[in-house]
Short mmCIF file of C-alpha atoms in Angstrom, two decimals:
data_model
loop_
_atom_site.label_atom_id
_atom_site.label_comp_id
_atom_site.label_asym_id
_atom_site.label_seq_id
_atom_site.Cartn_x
_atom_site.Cartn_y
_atom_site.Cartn_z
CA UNK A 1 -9.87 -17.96 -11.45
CA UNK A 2 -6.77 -17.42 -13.20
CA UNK A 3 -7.11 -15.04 -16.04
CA UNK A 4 -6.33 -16.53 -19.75
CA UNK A 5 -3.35 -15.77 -21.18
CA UNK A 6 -1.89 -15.61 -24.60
CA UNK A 7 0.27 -19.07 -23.78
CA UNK A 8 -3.13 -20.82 -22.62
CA UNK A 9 -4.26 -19.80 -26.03
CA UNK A 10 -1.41 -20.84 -27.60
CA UNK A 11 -1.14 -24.19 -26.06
CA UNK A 12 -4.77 -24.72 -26.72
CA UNK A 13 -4.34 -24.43 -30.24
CA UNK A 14 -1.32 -25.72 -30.82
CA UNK A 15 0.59 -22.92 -32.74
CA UNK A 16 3.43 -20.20 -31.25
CA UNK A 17 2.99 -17.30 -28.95
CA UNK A 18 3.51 -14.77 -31.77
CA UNK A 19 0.65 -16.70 -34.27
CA UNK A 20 -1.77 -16.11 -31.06
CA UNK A 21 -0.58 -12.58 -31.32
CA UNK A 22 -1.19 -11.53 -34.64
CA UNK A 23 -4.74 -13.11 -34.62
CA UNK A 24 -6.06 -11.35 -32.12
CA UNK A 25 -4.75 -8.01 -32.93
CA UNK A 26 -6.01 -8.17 -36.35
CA UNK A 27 -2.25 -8.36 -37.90
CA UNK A 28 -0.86 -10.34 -40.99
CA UNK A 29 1.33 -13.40 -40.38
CA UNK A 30 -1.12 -16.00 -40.08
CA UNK A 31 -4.26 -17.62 -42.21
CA UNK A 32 -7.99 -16.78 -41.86
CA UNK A 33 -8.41 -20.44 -40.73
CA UNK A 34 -6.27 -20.40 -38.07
CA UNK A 35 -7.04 -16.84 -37.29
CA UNK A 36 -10.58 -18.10 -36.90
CA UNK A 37 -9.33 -20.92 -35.11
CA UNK A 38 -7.70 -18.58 -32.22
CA UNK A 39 -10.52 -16.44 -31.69
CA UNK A 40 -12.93 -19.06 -31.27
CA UNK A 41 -10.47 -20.86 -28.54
CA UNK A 42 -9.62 -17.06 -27.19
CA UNK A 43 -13.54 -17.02 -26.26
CA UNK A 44 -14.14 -20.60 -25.11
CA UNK A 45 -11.20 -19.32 -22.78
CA UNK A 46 -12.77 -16.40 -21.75
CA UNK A 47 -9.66 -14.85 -22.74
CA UNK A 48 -9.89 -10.50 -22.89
CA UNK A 49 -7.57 -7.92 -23.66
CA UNK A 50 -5.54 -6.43 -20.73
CA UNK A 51 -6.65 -2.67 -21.03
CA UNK A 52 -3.38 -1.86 -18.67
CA UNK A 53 -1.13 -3.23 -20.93
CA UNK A 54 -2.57 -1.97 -24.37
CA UNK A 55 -2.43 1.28 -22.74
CA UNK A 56 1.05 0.82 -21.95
CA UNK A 57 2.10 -0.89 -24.89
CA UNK A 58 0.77 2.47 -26.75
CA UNK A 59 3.57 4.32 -25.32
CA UNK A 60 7.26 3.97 -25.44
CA UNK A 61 8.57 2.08 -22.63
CA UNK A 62 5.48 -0.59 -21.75
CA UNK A 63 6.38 -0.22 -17.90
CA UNK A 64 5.69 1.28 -14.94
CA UNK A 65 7.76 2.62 -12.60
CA UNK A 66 7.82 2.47 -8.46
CA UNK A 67 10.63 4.12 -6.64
CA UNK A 68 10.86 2.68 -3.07
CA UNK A 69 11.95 5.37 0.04
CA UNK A 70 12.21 2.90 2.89
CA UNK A 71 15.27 0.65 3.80
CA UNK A 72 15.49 -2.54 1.99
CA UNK A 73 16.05 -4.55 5.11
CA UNK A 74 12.69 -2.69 6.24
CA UNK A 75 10.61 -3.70 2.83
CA UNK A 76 12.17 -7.03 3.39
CA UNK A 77 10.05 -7.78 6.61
CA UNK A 78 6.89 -6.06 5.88
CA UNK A 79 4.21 -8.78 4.13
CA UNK A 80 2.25 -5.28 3.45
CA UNK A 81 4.34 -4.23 0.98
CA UNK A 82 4.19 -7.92 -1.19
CA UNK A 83 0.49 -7.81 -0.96
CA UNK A 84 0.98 -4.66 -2.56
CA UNK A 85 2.75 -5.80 -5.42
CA UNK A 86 -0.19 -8.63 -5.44
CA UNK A 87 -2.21 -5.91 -6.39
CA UNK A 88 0.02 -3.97 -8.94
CA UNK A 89 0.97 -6.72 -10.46
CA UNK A 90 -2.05 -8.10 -10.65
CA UNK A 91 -3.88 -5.01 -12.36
CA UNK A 92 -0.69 -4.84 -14.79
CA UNK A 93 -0.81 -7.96 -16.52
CA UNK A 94 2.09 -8.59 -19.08
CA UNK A 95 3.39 -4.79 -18.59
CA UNK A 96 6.12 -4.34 -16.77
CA UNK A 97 7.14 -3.04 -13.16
CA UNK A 98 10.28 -1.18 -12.57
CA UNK A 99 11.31 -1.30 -8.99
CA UNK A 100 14.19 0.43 -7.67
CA UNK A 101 15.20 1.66 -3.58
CA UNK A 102 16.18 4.87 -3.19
CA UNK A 103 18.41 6.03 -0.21
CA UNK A 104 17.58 9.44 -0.54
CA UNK A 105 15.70 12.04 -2.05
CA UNK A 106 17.75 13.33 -3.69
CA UNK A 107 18.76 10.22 -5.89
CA UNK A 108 14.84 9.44 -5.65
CA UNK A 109 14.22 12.76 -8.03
CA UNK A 110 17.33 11.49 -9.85
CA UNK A 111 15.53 8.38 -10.87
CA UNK A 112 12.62 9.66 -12.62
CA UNK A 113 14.48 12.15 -14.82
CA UNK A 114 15.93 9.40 -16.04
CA UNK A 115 13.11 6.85 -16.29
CA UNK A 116 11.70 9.82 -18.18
CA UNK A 117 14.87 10.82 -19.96
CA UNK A 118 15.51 7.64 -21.17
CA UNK A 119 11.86 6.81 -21.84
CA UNK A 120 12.13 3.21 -19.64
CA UNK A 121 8.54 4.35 -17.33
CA UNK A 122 5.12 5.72 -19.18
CA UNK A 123 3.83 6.24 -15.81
CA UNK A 124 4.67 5.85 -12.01
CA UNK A 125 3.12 5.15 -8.41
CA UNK A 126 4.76 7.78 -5.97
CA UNK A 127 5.08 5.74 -2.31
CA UNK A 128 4.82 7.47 0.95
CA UNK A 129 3.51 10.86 -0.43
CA UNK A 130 4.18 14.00 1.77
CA UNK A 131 3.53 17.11 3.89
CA UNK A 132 4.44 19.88 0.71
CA UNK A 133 6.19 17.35 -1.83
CA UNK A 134 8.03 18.57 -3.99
CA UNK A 135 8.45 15.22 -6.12
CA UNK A 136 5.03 16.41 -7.27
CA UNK A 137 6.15 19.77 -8.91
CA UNK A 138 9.38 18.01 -10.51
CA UNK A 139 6.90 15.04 -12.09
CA UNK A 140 4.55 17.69 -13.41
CA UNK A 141 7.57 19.55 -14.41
CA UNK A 142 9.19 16.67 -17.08
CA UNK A 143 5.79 15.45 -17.79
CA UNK A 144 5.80 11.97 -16.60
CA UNK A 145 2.59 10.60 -15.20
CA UNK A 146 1.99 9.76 -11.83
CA UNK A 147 -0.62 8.49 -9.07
CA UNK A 148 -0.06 8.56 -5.22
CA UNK A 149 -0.13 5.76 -3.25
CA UNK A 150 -2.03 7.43 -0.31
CA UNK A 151 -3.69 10.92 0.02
CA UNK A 152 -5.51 13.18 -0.55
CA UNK A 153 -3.68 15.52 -2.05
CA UNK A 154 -5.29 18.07 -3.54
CA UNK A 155 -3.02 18.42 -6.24
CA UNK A 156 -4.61 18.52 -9.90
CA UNK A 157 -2.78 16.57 -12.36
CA UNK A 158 -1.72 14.22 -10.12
CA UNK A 159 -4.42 11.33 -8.56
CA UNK A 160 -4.16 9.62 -5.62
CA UNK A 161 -5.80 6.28 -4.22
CA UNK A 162 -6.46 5.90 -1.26
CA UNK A 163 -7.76 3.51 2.08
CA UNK A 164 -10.43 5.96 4.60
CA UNK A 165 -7.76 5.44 7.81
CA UNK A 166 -9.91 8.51 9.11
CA UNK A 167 -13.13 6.11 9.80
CA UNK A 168 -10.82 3.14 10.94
CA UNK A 169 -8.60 5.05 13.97
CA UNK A 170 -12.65 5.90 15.07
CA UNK A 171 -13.36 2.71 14.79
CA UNK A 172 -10.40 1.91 16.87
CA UNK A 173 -10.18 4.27 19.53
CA UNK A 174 -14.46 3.78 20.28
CA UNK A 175 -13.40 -0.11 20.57
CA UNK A 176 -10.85 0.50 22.74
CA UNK A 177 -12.61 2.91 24.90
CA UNK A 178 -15.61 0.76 25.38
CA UNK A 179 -13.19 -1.81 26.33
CA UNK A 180 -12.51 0.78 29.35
CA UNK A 181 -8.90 2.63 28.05
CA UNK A 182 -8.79 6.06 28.34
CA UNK A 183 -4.82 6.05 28.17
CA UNK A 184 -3.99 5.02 24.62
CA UNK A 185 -0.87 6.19 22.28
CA UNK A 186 0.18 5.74 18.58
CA UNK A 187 3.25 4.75 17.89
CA UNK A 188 2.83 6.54 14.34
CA UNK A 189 4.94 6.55 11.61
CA UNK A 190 7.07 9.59 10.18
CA UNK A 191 5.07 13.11 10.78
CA UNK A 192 6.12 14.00 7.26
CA UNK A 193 3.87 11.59 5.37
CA UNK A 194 0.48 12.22 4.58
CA UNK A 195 -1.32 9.16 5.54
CA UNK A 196 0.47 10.12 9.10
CA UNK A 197 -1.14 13.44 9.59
CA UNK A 198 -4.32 12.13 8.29
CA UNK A 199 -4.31 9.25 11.14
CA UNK A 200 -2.77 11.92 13.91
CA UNK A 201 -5.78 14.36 12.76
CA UNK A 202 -8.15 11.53 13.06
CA UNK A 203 -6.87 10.17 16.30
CA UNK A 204 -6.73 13.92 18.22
CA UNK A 205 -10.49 14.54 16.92
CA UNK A 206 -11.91 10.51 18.35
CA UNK A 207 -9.75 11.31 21.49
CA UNK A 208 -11.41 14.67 22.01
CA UNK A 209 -15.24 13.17 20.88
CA UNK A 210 -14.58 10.27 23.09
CA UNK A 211 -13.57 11.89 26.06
CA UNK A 212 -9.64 10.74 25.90
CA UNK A 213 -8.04 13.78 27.06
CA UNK A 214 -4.42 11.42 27.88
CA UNK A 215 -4.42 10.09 24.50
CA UNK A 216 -1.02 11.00 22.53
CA UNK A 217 0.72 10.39 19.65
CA UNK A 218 4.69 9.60 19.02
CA UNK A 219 6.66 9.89 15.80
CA UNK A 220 8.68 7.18 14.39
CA UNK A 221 10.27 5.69 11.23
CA UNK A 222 8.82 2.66 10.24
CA UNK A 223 11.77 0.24 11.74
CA UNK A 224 11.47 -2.41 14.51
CA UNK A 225 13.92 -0.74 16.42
CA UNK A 226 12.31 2.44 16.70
CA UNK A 227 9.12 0.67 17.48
CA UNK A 228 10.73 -0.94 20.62
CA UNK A 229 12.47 2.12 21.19
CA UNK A 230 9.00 4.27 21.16
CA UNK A 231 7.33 1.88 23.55
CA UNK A 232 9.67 1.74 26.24
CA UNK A 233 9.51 5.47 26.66
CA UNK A 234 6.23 5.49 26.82
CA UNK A 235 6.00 2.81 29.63
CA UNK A 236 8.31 4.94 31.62
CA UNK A 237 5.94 7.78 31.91
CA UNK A 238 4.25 8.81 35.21
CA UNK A 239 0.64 7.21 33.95
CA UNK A 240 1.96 4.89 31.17
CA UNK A 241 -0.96 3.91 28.80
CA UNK A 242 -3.04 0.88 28.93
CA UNK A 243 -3.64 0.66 25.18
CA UNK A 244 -1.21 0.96 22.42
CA UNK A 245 -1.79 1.60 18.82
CA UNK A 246 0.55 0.99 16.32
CA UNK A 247 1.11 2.04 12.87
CA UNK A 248 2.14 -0.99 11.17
CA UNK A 249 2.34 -4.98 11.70
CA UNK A 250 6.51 -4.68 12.05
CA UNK A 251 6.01 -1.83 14.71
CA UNK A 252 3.32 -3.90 16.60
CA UNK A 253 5.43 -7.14 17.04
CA UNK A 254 8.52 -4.80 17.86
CA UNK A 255 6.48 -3.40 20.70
CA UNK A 256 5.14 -6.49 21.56
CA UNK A 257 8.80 -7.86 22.20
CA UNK A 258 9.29 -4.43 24.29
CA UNK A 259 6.50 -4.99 26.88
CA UNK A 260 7.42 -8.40 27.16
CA UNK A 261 10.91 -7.34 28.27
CA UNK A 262 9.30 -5.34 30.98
CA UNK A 263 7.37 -8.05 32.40
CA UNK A 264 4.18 -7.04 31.32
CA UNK A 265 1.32 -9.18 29.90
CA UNK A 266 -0.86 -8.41 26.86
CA UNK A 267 -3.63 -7.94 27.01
CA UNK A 268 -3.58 -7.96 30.85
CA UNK A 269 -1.56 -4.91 31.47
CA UNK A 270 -1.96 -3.33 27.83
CA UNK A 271 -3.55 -4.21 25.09
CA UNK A 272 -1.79 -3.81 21.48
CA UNK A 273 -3.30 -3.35 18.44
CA UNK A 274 -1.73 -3.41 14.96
CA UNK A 275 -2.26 -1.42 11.87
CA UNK A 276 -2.76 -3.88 8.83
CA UNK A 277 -3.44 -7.17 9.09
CA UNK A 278 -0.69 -9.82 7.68
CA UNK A 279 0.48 -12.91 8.59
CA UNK A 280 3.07 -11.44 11.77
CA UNK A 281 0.00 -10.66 13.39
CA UNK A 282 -1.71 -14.50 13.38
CA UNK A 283 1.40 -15.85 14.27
CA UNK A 284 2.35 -13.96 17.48
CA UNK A 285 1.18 -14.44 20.72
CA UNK A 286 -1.24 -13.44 21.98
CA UNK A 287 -2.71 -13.13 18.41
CA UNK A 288 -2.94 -9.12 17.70
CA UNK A 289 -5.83 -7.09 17.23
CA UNK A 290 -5.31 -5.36 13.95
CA UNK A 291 -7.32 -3.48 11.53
CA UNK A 292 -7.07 -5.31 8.28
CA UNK A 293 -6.89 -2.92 4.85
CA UNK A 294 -7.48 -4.10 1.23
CA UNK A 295 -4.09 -4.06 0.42
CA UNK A 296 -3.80 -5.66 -3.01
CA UNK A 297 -7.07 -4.08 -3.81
CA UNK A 298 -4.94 -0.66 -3.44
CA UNK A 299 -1.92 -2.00 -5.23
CA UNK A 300 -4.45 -2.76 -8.36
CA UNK A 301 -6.26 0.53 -8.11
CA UNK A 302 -3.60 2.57 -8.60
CA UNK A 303 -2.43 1.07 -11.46
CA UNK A 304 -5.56 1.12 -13.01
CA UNK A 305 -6.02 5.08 -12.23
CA UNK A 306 -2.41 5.41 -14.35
CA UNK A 307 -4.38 3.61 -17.25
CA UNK A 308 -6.93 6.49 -16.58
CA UNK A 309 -4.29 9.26 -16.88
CA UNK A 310 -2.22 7.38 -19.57
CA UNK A 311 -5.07 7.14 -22.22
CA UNK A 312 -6.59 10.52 -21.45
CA UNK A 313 -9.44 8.78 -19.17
CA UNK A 314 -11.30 10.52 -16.04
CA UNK A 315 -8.54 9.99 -13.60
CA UNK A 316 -9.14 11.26 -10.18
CA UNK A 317 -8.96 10.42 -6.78
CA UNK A 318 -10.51 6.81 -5.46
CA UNK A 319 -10.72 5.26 -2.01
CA UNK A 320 -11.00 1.57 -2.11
CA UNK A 321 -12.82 -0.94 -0.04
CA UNK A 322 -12.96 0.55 3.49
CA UNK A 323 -11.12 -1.18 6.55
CA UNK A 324 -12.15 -3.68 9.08
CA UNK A 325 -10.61 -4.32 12.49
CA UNK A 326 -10.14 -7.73 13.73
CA UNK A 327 -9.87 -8.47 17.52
CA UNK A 328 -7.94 -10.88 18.57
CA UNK A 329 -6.14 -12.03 21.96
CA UNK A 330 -3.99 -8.73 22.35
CA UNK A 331 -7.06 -6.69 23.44
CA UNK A 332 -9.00 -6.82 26.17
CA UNK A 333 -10.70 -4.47 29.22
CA UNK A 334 -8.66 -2.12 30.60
CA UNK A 335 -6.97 -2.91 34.06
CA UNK A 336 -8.29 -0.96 37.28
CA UNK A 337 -6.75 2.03 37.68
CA UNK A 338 -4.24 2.10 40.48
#
């Protein structure tokens, strides 16, 4: 259910916004009848405080801050990243959310000195965290709070949240293989990012414990183009694979397109499989394979670690919900070798 808001209660009983306001916070401006009149309709509403946004509201700005390092016309195809701000959103409440696209790093850095400067963010979520970042050092450096989107990092001051991709590319790869593939790539995202290595790591070690010695991983950014690009090199090896494995939903149906090009059919000559579930990969065909991720679940975590760190709260690392992968029609038994 939709949680009560201040304007329910305010509609309920018939008086303005700001009267709802100063009942419930205890402040002057209105009479103990109608005071007593709010809080009884506040609880017949099952209306409670937002914890996010008191926290926030303690400090200077009220708002949040999320500095985005991909492409817009990338972020503009990928359903992942709204179910993300689902979940930040969500968690926030009536605080706000400062979104801005950075083209480089260099102007990314620029942007939180002067969130921070000017006192606009009390706190942000740092995307797409990274191999040695030194974002990290320059946020600890002018003091403004921040949790990772993605990790571990290993960095105190600084928590991350995070999804256990580790146990899903097992989960994969032992599908896969007891669907009889024991060529299979990853078309995986830039080698830079942290969630990258820790998928690469994960996919060399299930190769090697299932007895996948042609398994490989290639690099890519996260566009469609590069997704195409990446699969039709690898179909133009010697002993192409039979399974592919990629890193995101935009990648998949890029690759998808790629093999179709060729001539080849899914799942009868290779099989596909996506990484996070959205709405691309139900309405393709064949349907892809996909391991789904609790997205907005993330998106809401995070925020809620910031509360942590804002108010002085236990604030360390935490892994949400884990994965599950969904087959579909773009998987199925490997064909004979030739």
């Amino acid at each position: 259910m939709k949680r009560p808001t201040i304007t329910d209660i305010a509609r309920e009983a018939g008086v303005s916004k700001g009267a709802v306001s100063y009942a419930l916070n205890g402040r002057p401006g209105v009479s103990e009848a109608t005071r007593h009149r709010i809080t009884a309709i506040a609880r017949e509403l099952g209306w409670a405080p937002n914890e996010t946004a008191r926290a926030l509201s303690g400090g200077r700005a009220g708002a949040v801050g999320m500095v985005l390092d991909r492409p817009a016309d990338v972020l503009g195809v990928e359903p992942l990243f709204l179910a993300l701000l689902t979940g930040i959103q969500r968690e926030l409440g009536p605080a706000s959310l400062i979104l801005q696209v950075a083209p480089d790093h260099a102007t990314e850095l620029e942007v939180y000195r002067r969130w921070h400067g000017e006192r606009r963010a009390d706190g942000v979520l740092l995307t797409g965290p990274r191999r040695d970042d030194d974002r990290i050092a320059e946020l600890l450096r002018i003091g403004l709070p921040a949790v990772a989107l993605g990790g571990p990092l290993g960095r105190p001051g600084v928590p991350s949240v995070r999804v256990d991709d580790a146990a899903a590319v097992g989960e994969v790869l032992g599908y896969l293989a007891a669907l009889g593939h024991r060529r299979v790539a990853w078309v995986a995202g830039p080698a830079v990012l942290v969630q990258t290595r820790v998928r690469a790591e994960a996919f060399a070690a299930a190769a090697e414990r299932l007895g996948l010695p042609a398994a490989r991983t290639v690099h890519t950014d996260h566009s469609a183009e590069a997704g195409a690009g990446a699969t039709t090199r690898l179909l133009a090896a010697a002993r192409p694979p039979t399974a592919l494995l990629f890193d995101t939903d935009v990648l998949a149906v890029a690759g998808l397109a790629a093999l179709r090009e060729r001539g080849l059919a899914v799942p009868g000559d290779v099989s596909v499989v996506a990484w996070d579930d959205s709405v691309l990969c139900r309405l393709v065909r064949p349907a892809l394979t996909a391991v789904r991720r609790p997205v907005a679940e993330f998106g809401a975590l995070a925020v809620s670690v910031l509360r942590d760190l804002l108010t002085g709260g236990d604030a360390g690392d935490v892994r949400t919900a884990p994965p599950a992968l969904i087959t579909r029609g773009s998987t199925g038994p490997a064909r004979p070798a030739p």
